[in-house]
């Protein structure tokens, strides 16, 4: 069951991040493949979002 | 996603494994519905900028590419999130 819950959380993270990163990175009409700048934006996006998330958590903890 | 196998009603004394399978099938269905809803929103935004009296062939092919690209983006995000290297 624990494994299943992990899988659910992962799927939801991917769904949410794809939505956010699509809006940020795919600014023009979708083509038959991603441009190299769209592709690198997408590959960076998830990790930068995770980095930012850490900063937010640390920053809110230090303010307690 | 395979919805072809029939499932017994919930709580009819089935094994934990069968119950788990049912849970997973329902989850898959929920994910599929969520994805379709997301695709509707994203692709309408990108492809149908000024709704006319019908969908042009340009708009239709845009939507088709949009779906392909979005699913590709899900794979990129997924690999990026869950790969070990920085």
Short mmCIF file of N, CA and C in Angstrom, two decimals:
data_model
loop_
_atom_site.label_atom_id
_atom_site.label_comp_id
_atom_site.label_asym_id
_atom_site.label_seq_id
_atom_site.Cartn_x
_atom_site.Cartn_y
_atom_site.Cartn_z
N UNK A 1 0.85 -1.21 0.00
CA UNK A 1 0.00 0.00 0.00
C UNK A 1 0.88 1.26 0.00
N UNK A 2 1.95 1.20 0.80
CA UNK A 2 2.88 2.32 0.86
C UNK A 2 3.48 2.63 -0.50
N UNK A 3 3.85 1.55 -1.19
CA UNK A 3 4.39 1.68 -2.54
C UNK A 3 3.39 2.36 -3.46
N UNK A 4 2.15 1.95 -3.31
CA UNK A 4 1.08 2.50 -4.14
C UNK A 4 0.90 4.00 -3.86
N UNK A 5 0.97 4.37 -2.58
CA UNK A 5 0.84 5.78 -2.23
C UNK A 5 1.98 6.60 -2.82
N UNK A 6 3.18 6.02 -2.79
CA UNK A 6 4.34 6.70 -3.40
C UNK A 6 4.11 6.92 -4.88
N UNK A 7 3.60 5.86 -5.53
CA UNK A 7 3.37 5.95 -6.96
C UNK A 7 2.34 7.03 -7.27
N UNK A 8 1.31 7.12 -6.46
CA UNK A 8 0.28 8.16 -6.65
C UNK A 8 0.89 9.55 -6.51
N UNK A 9 1.71 9.73 -5.47
CA UNK A 9 2.34 11.03 -5.26
C UNK A 9 3.24 11.39 -6.44
N UNK A 10 3.99 10.42 -6.94
CA UNK A 10 4.87 10.67 -8.08
C UNK A 10 4.06 11.06 -9.31
N UNK A 11 3.00 10.33 -9.58
CA UNK A 11 2.16 10.64 -10.73
C UNK A 11 1.56 12.03 -10.63
N UNK A 12 1.13 12.39 -9.44
CA UNK A 12 0.55 13.72 -9.27
C UNK A 12 1.60 14.81 -9.43
N UNK A 13 2.82 14.55 -8.94
CA UNK A 13 3.90 15.52 -9.10
C UNK A 13 4.20 15.71 -10.58
N UNK A 14 4.27 14.64 -11.33
CA UNK A 14 4.54 14.74 -12.77
C UNK A 14 3.43 15.51 -13.46
N UNK A 15 2.19 15.20 -13.13
CA UNK A 15 1.06 15.89 -13.77
C UNK A 15 1.11 17.38 -13.50
N UNK A 16 1.32 17.74 -12.25
CA UNK A 16 1.34 19.15 -11.88
C UNK A 16 2.52 19.89 -12.50
N UNK A 17 3.71 19.29 -12.41
CA UNK A 17 4.90 19.93 -12.96
C UNK A 17 4.83 20.05 -14.47
N UNK A 18 4.27 19.06 -15.13
CA UNK A 18 4.15 19.16 -16.59
C UNK A 18 3.27 20.34 -16.95
N UNK A 19 2.19 20.52 -16.21
CA UNK A 19 1.30 21.65 -16.47
C UNK A 19 2.04 22.98 -16.30
N UNK A 20 2.75 23.13 -15.18
CA UNK A 20 3.50 24.35 -14.89
C UNK A 20 4.59 24.58 -15.93
N UNK A 21 5.36 23.54 -16.22
CA UNK A 21 6.50 23.68 -17.13
C UNK A 21 6.05 23.87 -18.59
N UNK A 22 4.96 23.26 -18.95
CA UNK A 22 4.40 23.50 -20.29
C UNK A 22 4.10 24.98 -20.47
N UNK A 23 3.44 25.57 -19.50
CA UNK A 23 3.09 26.99 -19.59
C UNK A 23 4.34 27.86 -19.68
N UNK A 24 5.37 27.49 -18.93
CA UNK A 24 6.61 28.29 -18.92
C UNK A 24 7.42 28.12 -20.19
N UNK A 25 7.45 26.91 -20.73
CA UNK A 25 8.44 26.57 -21.75
C UNK A 25 7.89 26.50 -23.17
N UNK A 26 6.62 26.17 -23.30
CA UNK A 26 6.06 26.01 -24.65
C UNK A 26 5.22 27.25 -24.93
N UNK A 27 5.91 28.30 -25.36
CA UNK A 27 5.25 29.60 -25.46
C UNK A 27 4.58 29.82 -26.81
N UNK A 28 4.99 29.07 -27.84
CA UNK A 28 4.34 29.26 -29.14
C UNK A 28 3.51 28.03 -29.51
N UNK A 29 2.97 28.06 -30.70
CA UNK A 29 2.12 26.96 -31.19
C UNK A 29 2.92 25.65 -31.24
N UNK A 30 2.37 24.56 -30.72
CA UNK A 30 3.11 23.30 -30.70
C UNK A 30 3.50 22.83 -32.10
N UNK A 31 4.77 22.42 -32.26
CA UNK A 31 5.25 21.93 -33.54
C UNK A 31 5.28 20.42 -33.58
N UNK A 32 5.88 19.85 -34.63
CA UNK A 32 5.93 18.40 -34.73
C UNK A 32 7.06 17.82 -33.88
N UNK A 33 7.91 18.69 -33.37
CA UNK A 33 8.80 18.31 -32.28
C UNK A 33 9.18 19.56 -31.51
N UNK A 34 9.74 19.40 -30.32
CA UNK A 34 10.15 20.54 -29.52
C UNK A 34 11.39 21.17 -30.13
N UNK A 35 11.47 22.50 -30.06
CA UNK A 35 12.71 23.17 -30.43
C UNK A 35 13.75 22.86 -29.35
N UNK A 36 15.02 23.10 -29.64
CA UNK A 36 16.05 22.77 -28.64
C UNK A 36 15.90 23.65 -27.40
N UNK A 37 15.41 24.90 -27.58
CA UNK A 37 15.25 25.73 -26.38
C UNK A 37 14.05 25.27 -25.55
N UNK A 38 12.99 24.84 -26.21
CA UNK A 38 11.85 24.28 -25.47
C UNK A 38 12.28 23.02 -24.73
N UNK A 39 13.03 22.18 -25.40
CA UNK A 39 13.48 20.92 -24.81
C UNK A 39 14.35 21.18 -23.58
N UNK A 40 15.31 22.09 -23.69
CA UNK A 40 16.17 22.30 -22.52
C UNK A 40 15.41 22.98 -21.40
N UNK A 41 14.49 23.89 -21.76
CA UNK A 41 13.64 24.50 -20.73
C UNK A 41 12.88 23.43 -19.96
N UNK A 42 12.30 22.48 -20.68
CA UNK A 42 11.53 21.42 -20.01
C UNK A 42 12.41 20.54 -19.13
N UNK A 43 13.61 20.20 -19.64
CA UNK A 43 14.47 19.33 -18.82
C UNK A 43 14.94 20.06 -17.56
N UNK A 44 15.14 21.36 -17.65
CA UNK A 44 15.60 22.11 -16.47
C UNK A 44 14.47 22.41 -15.50
N UNK A 45 13.28 22.60 -16.06
CA UNK A 45 12.15 23.14 -15.30
C UNK A 45 11.86 22.35 -14.02
N UNK A 46 11.72 21.05 -14.15
CA UNK A 46 11.34 20.24 -12.98
C UNK A 46 12.37 20.36 -11.87
N UNK A 47 13.65 20.31 -12.23
CA UNK A 47 14.70 20.38 -11.21
C UNK A 47 14.76 21.75 -10.57
N UNK A 48 14.60 22.80 -11.34
CA UNK A 48 14.61 24.16 -10.77
C UNK A 48 13.40 24.36 -9.86
N UNK A 49 12.30 23.77 -10.22
CA UNK A 49 11.11 23.85 -9.36
C UNK A 49 11.39 23.15 -8.03
N UNK A 50 12.06 22.02 -8.09
CA UNK A 50 12.41 21.29 -6.86
C UNK A 50 13.40 22.09 -6.02
N UNK A 51 14.40 22.73 -6.67
CA UNK A 51 15.35 23.60 -5.96
C UNK A 51 14.61 24.72 -5.25
N UNK A 52 13.72 25.35 -5.97
CA UNK A 52 12.95 26.47 -5.42
C UNK A 52 12.12 26.01 -4.22
N UNK A 53 11.57 24.83 -4.36
CA UNK A 53 10.75 24.26 -3.30
C UNK A 53 11.56 24.12 -2.01
N UNK A 54 12.80 23.67 -2.13
CA UNK A 54 13.68 23.54 -0.97
C UNK A 54 13.93 24.90 -0.31
N UNK A 55 14.17 25.90 -1.14
CA UNK A 55 14.42 27.24 -0.61
C UNK A 55 13.22 27.73 0.18
N UNK A 56 12.04 27.51 -0.39
CA UNK A 56 10.83 27.96 0.28
C UNK A 56 10.65 27.26 1.62
N UNK A 57 10.87 25.97 1.63
CA UNK A 57 10.71 25.22 2.87
C UNK A 57 11.71 25.68 3.92
N UNK A 58 12.97 25.81 3.52
CA UNK A 58 14.00 26.26 4.47
C UNK A 58 13.68 27.66 4.97
N UNK A 59 13.26 28.50 4.06
CA UNK A 59 13.02 29.89 4.42
C UNK A 59 11.81 30.01 5.36
N UNK A 60 10.78 29.23 5.15
CA UNK A 60 9.63 29.31 6.06
C UNK A 60 9.96 28.68 7.41
N UNK A 61 10.84 27.69 7.43
CA UNK A 61 11.24 27.07 8.70
C UNK A 61 12.05 28.04 9.54
N UNK A 62 12.93 28.80 8.91
CA UNK A 62 13.79 29.69 9.69
C UNK A 62 13.01 30.88 10.24
N UNK A 63 11.81 31.08 9.72
CA UNK A 63 11.03 32.22 10.19
C UNK A 63 10.12 31.89 11.37
N UNK A 64 10.16 30.64 11.84
CA UNK A 64 9.22 30.24 12.92
C UNK A 64 9.52 30.96 14.23
N UNK B 1 -3.38 1.37 -20.90
CA UNK B 1 -4.51 1.28 -19.95
C UNK B 1 -5.55 0.29 -20.49
N UNK B 2 -5.81 -0.74 -19.74
CA UNK B 2 -6.69 -1.79 -20.23
C UNK B 2 -7.93 -1.85 -19.38
N UNK B 3 -9.05 -1.50 -19.92
CA UNK B 3 -10.30 -1.55 -19.15
C UNK B 3 -11.14 -2.76 -19.52
N UNK B 4 -10.52 -3.70 -20.24
CA UNK B 4 -11.34 -4.79 -20.79
C UNK B 4 -11.61 -5.90 -19.79
N UNK B 5 -10.78 -6.03 -18.74
CA UNK B 5 -11.02 -7.15 -17.81
C UNK B 5 -12.12 -6.77 -16.82
N UNK B 6 -13.11 -7.63 -16.65
CA UNK B 6 -14.21 -7.30 -15.76
C UNK B 6 -13.75 -7.37 -14.32
N UNK B 7 -14.28 -6.52 -13.46
CA UNK B 7 -13.87 -6.58 -12.06
C UNK B 7 -15.08 -6.88 -11.19
N UNK B 8 -14.88 -7.68 -10.15
CA UNK B 8 -16.00 -8.01 -9.25
C UNK B 8 -16.36 -6.77 -8.43
N UNK B 9 -17.57 -6.71 -7.88
CA UNK B 9 -17.94 -5.55 -7.07
C UNK B 9 -17.04 -5.47 -5.84
N UNK B 10 -16.81 -4.24 -5.38
CA UNK B 10 -15.90 -4.01 -4.25
C UNK B 10 -16.42 -4.71 -2.99
N UNK B 11 -15.51 -5.21 -2.19
CA UNK B 11 -15.87 -5.74 -0.87
C UNK B 11 -16.69 -7.00 -0.92
N UNK B 12 -16.56 -7.77 -2.02
CA UNK B 12 -17.35 -8.99 -2.08
C UNK B 12 -16.52 -10.17 -1.61
N UNK B 13 -15.64 -9.92 -0.64
CA UNK B 13 -14.81 -10.99 -0.07
C UNK B 13 -13.68 -11.37 -0.99
N UNK B 14 -13.19 -10.45 -1.79
CA UNK B 14 -12.08 -10.81 -2.70
C UNK B 14 -10.75 -10.63 -1.99
N UNK B 15 -9.71 -11.16 -2.62
CA UNK B 15 -8.38 -11.16 -2.03
C UNK B 15 -7.83 -9.73 -2.05
N UNK B 16 -6.86 -9.46 -1.17
CA UNK B 16 -6.19 -8.15 -1.18
C UNK B 16 -5.59 -7.84 -2.55
N UNK B 17 -5.08 -8.89 -3.23
CA UNK B 17 -4.46 -8.63 -4.53
C UNK B 17 -5.49 -8.14 -5.54
N UNK B 18 -6.64 -8.77 -5.55
CA UNK B 18 -7.71 -8.38 -6.49
C UNK B 18 -8.21 -6.98 -6.17
N UNK B 19 -8.31 -6.69 -4.88
CA UNK B 19 -8.74 -5.35 -4.45
C UNK B 19 -7.74 -4.30 -4.92
N UNK B 20 -6.46 -4.61 -4.73
CA UNK B 20 -5.39 -3.71 -5.15
C UNK B 20 -5.46 -3.47 -6.66
N UNK B 21 -5.72 -4.54 -7.41
CA UNK B 21 -5.85 -4.38 -8.86
C UNK B 21 -6.98 -3.44 -9.21
N UNK B 22 -8.08 -3.57 -8.47
CA UNK B 22 -9.23 -2.71 -8.72
C UNK B 22 -8.90 -1.25 -8.42
N UNK B 23 -8.21 -1.04 -7.30
CA UNK B 23 -7.78 0.31 -6.91
C UNK B 23 -6.91 0.90 -8.01
N UNK B 24 -5.96 0.10 -8.47
CA UNK B 24 -5.05 0.58 -9.51
C UNK B 24 -5.78 0.90 -10.81
N UNK B 25 -6.73 0.08 -11.18
CA UNK B 25 -7.51 0.32 -12.40
C UNK B 25 -8.28 1.63 -12.29
N UNK B 26 -8.87 1.85 -11.11
CA UNK B 26 -9.62 3.10 -10.91
C UNK B 26 -8.71 4.31 -10.91
N UNK B 27 -7.51 4.15 -10.35
CA UNK B 27 -6.52 5.22 -10.37
C UNK B 27 -6.13 5.56 -11.80
N UNK B 28 -5.88 4.52 -12.59
CA UNK B 28 -5.50 4.73 -13.99
C UNK B 28 -6.59 5.48 -14.72
N UNK B 29 -7.82 5.11 -14.46
CA UNK B 29 -8.94 5.80 -15.10
C UNK B 29 -8.99 7.27 -14.67
N UNK B 30 -8.77 7.52 -13.39
CA UNK B 30 -8.77 8.90 -12.89
C UNK B 30 -7.65 9.71 -13.53
N UNK B 31 -6.46 9.10 -13.65
CA UNK B 31 -5.35 9.80 -14.31
C UNK B 31 -5.69 10.13 -15.75
N UNK B 32 -6.28 9.16 -16.46
CA UNK B 32 -6.63 9.35 -17.87
C UNK B 32 -7.61 10.51 -18.02
N UNK B 33 -8.61 10.56 -17.14
CA UNK B 33 -9.60 11.64 -17.21
C UNK B 33 -8.97 12.99 -16.91
N UNK B 34 -8.07 13.00 -15.91
CA UNK B 34 -7.39 14.25 -15.56
C UNK B 34 -6.53 14.74 -16.72
N UNK B 35 -5.82 13.79 -17.36
CA UNK B 35 -4.97 14.16 -18.49
C UNK B 35 -5.80 14.74 -19.62
N UNK B 36 -6.93 14.11 -19.93
CA UNK B 36 -7.78 14.58 -21.02
C UNK B 36 -8.28 15.99 -20.73
N UNK B 37 -8.67 16.23 -19.48
CA UNK B 37 -9.14 17.55 -19.10
C UNK B 37 -8.03 18.60 -19.25
N UNK B 38 -6.83 18.23 -18.81
CA UNK B 38 -5.68 19.13 -18.95
C UNK B 38 -5.39 19.41 -20.42
N UNK B 39 -5.40 18.37 -21.23
CA UNK B 39 -5.13 18.53 -22.67
C UNK B 39 -6.15 19.45 -23.31
N UNK B 40 -7.41 19.32 -22.91
CA UNK B 40 -8.44 20.21 -23.46
C UNK B 40 -8.06 21.65 -23.23
N UNK B 41 -7.71 21.98 -21.97
CA UNK B 41 -7.39 23.35 -21.61
C UNK B 41 -6.17 23.86 -22.35
N UNK B 42 -5.07 23.10 -22.27
CA UNK B 42 -3.81 23.55 -22.86
C UNK B 42 -3.92 23.72 -24.37
N UNK B 43 -4.51 22.75 -25.02
CA UNK B 43 -4.52 22.75 -26.48
C UNK B 43 -5.53 23.74 -27.04
N UNK B 44 -6.59 23.99 -26.33
CA UNK B 44 -7.53 25.03 -26.76
C UNK B 44 -6.84 26.39 -26.69
N UNK B 45 -6.12 26.61 -25.58
CA UNK B 45 -5.36 27.86 -25.44
C UNK B 45 -4.38 28.07 -26.58
N UNK B 46 -3.61 27.02 -26.89
CA UNK B 46 -2.52 27.17 -27.86
C UNK B 46 -3.01 27.18 -29.30
N UNK B 47 -4.06 26.44 -29.57
CA UNK B 47 -4.41 26.16 -30.97
C UNK B 47 -5.65 26.88 -31.48
N UNK B 48 -6.56 27.19 -30.59
CA UNK B 48 -7.80 27.81 -31.06
C UNK B 48 -7.85 29.22 -30.49
N UNK B 49 -7.09 30.10 -31.12
CA UNK B 49 -6.95 31.44 -30.55
C UNK B 49 -8.19 32.29 -30.82
N UNK B 50 -8.85 32.04 -31.98
CA UNK B 50 -10.08 32.79 -32.25
C UNK B 50 -11.12 31.82 -32.80
N UNK B 51 -11.96 31.28 -31.90
CA UNK B 51 -12.94 30.28 -32.35
C UNK B 51 -13.80 30.80 -33.50
N UNK B 52 -13.86 30.02 -34.58
CA UNK B 52 -14.64 30.41 -35.74
C UNK B 52 -15.86 29.52 -35.87
N UNK B 53 -16.44 29.47 -37.04
CA UNK B 53 -17.67 28.67 -37.21
C UNK B 53 -17.38 27.19 -37.34
N UNK B 54 -16.10 26.82 -37.50
CA UNK B 54 -15.70 25.41 -37.43
C UNK B 54 -14.20 25.38 -37.16
N UNK B 55 -13.69 24.21 -36.81
CA UNK B 55 -12.25 24.06 -36.61
C UNK B 55 -11.56 23.94 -37.96
N UNK B 56 -10.58 24.80 -38.20
CA UNK B 56 -9.83 24.71 -39.46
C UNK B 56 -8.92 23.49 -39.42
N UNK B 57 -8.42 23.10 -40.59
CA UNK B 57 -7.50 21.94 -40.61
C UNK B 57 -6.21 22.30 -39.88
N UNK B 58 -5.80 23.58 -39.95
CA UNK B 58 -4.64 24.03 -39.19
C UNK B 58 -4.84 23.86 -37.70
N UNK B 59 -6.02 24.24 -37.24
CA UNK B 59 -6.33 24.09 -35.82
C UNK B 59 -6.36 22.62 -35.42
N UNK B 60 -6.97 21.79 -36.25
CA UNK B 60 -7.03 20.35 -35.96
C UNK B 60 -5.65 19.73 -35.87
N UNK B 61 -4.78 20.07 -36.83
CA UNK B 61 -3.46 19.44 -36.77
C UNK B 61 -2.65 20.01 -35.61
N UNK B 62 -2.89 21.28 -35.26
CA UNK B 62 -2.25 21.85 -34.08
C UNK B 62 -2.63 21.06 -32.84
N UNK B 63 -3.91 20.74 -32.71
CA UNK B 63 -4.37 20.00 -31.54
C UNK B 63 -3.70 18.62 -31.47
N UNK B 64 -3.61 18.00 -32.63
CA UNK B 64 -2.97 16.68 -32.67
C UNK B 64 -1.51 16.76 -32.25
N UNK B 65 -0.80 17.78 -32.73
CA UNK B 65 0.60 17.95 -32.33
C UNK B 65 0.69 18.30 -30.85
N UNK B 66 -0.25 19.12 -30.40
CA UNK B 66 -0.28 19.54 -29.00
C UNK B 66 -0.37 18.32 -28.07
N UNK B 67 -1.25 17.40 -28.40
CA UNK B 67 -1.38 16.19 -27.58
C UNK B 67 -0.06 15.41 -27.56
N UNK B 68 0.52 15.22 -28.74
CA UNK B 68 1.81 14.51 -28.81
C UNK B 68 2.88 15.20 -27.98
N UNK B 69 2.98 16.51 -28.13
CA UNK B 69 4.02 17.27 -27.41
C UNK B 69 3.80 17.23 -25.90
N UNK B 70 2.54 17.34 -25.49
CA UNK B 70 2.28 17.36 -24.05
C UNK B 70 2.65 16.03 -23.41
N UNK B 71 2.30 14.94 -24.10
CA UNK B 71 2.64 13.62 -23.56
C UNK B 71 4.16 13.43 -23.57
N UNK B 72 4.81 13.96 -24.59
CA UNK B 72 6.27 13.92 -24.62
C UNK B 72 6.84 14.72 -23.44
N UNK B 73 6.25 15.90 -23.18
CA UNK B 73 6.70 16.73 -22.06
C UNK B 73 6.55 15.98 -20.74
N UNK B 74 5.48 15.21 -20.58
CA UNK B 74 5.30 14.43 -19.36
C UNK B 74 6.45 13.46 -19.17
N UNK B 75 6.90 12.85 -20.27
CA UNK B 75 8.03 11.93 -20.19
C UNK B 75 9.31 12.65 -19.82
N UNK B 76 9.53 13.83 -20.41
CA UNK B 76 10.73 14.61 -20.11
C UNK B 76 10.76 15.00 -18.64
N UNK B 77 9.63 15.51 -18.14
CA UNK B 77 9.53 15.92 -16.74
C UNK B 77 9.75 14.72 -15.83
N UNK B 78 9.11 13.63 -16.14
CA UNK B 78 9.21 12.42 -15.34
C UNK B 78 10.65 11.94 -15.23
N UNK B 79 11.34 11.86 -16.38
CA UNK B 79 12.74 11.41 -16.36
C UNK B 79 13.60 12.42 -15.61
N UNK B 80 13.35 13.70 -15.81
CA UNK B 80 14.15 14.73 -15.15
C UNK B 80 13.98 14.66 -13.63
N UNK B 81 12.76 14.43 -13.16
CA UNK B 81 12.49 14.38 -11.73
C UNK B 81 13.11 13.14 -11.09
N UNK B 82 13.06 12.03 -11.80
CA UNK B 82 13.39 10.79 -11.14
C UNK B 82 14.70 10.17 -11.58
N UNK B 83 15.50 10.95 -12.29
CA UNK B 83 16.83 10.45 -12.62
C UNK B 83 17.80 10.88 -11.54
N UNK B 84 18.86 10.11 -11.35
CA UNK B 84 19.76 10.37 -10.24
C UNK B 84 20.74 11.48 -10.51
N UNK B 85 21.13 11.63 -11.81
CA UNK B 85 22.20 12.59 -12.02
C UNK B 85 21.67 14.01 -11.96
N UNK B 86 22.53 14.91 -11.50
CA UNK B 86 22.21 16.35 -11.45
C UNK B 86 22.73 17.00 -12.73
#
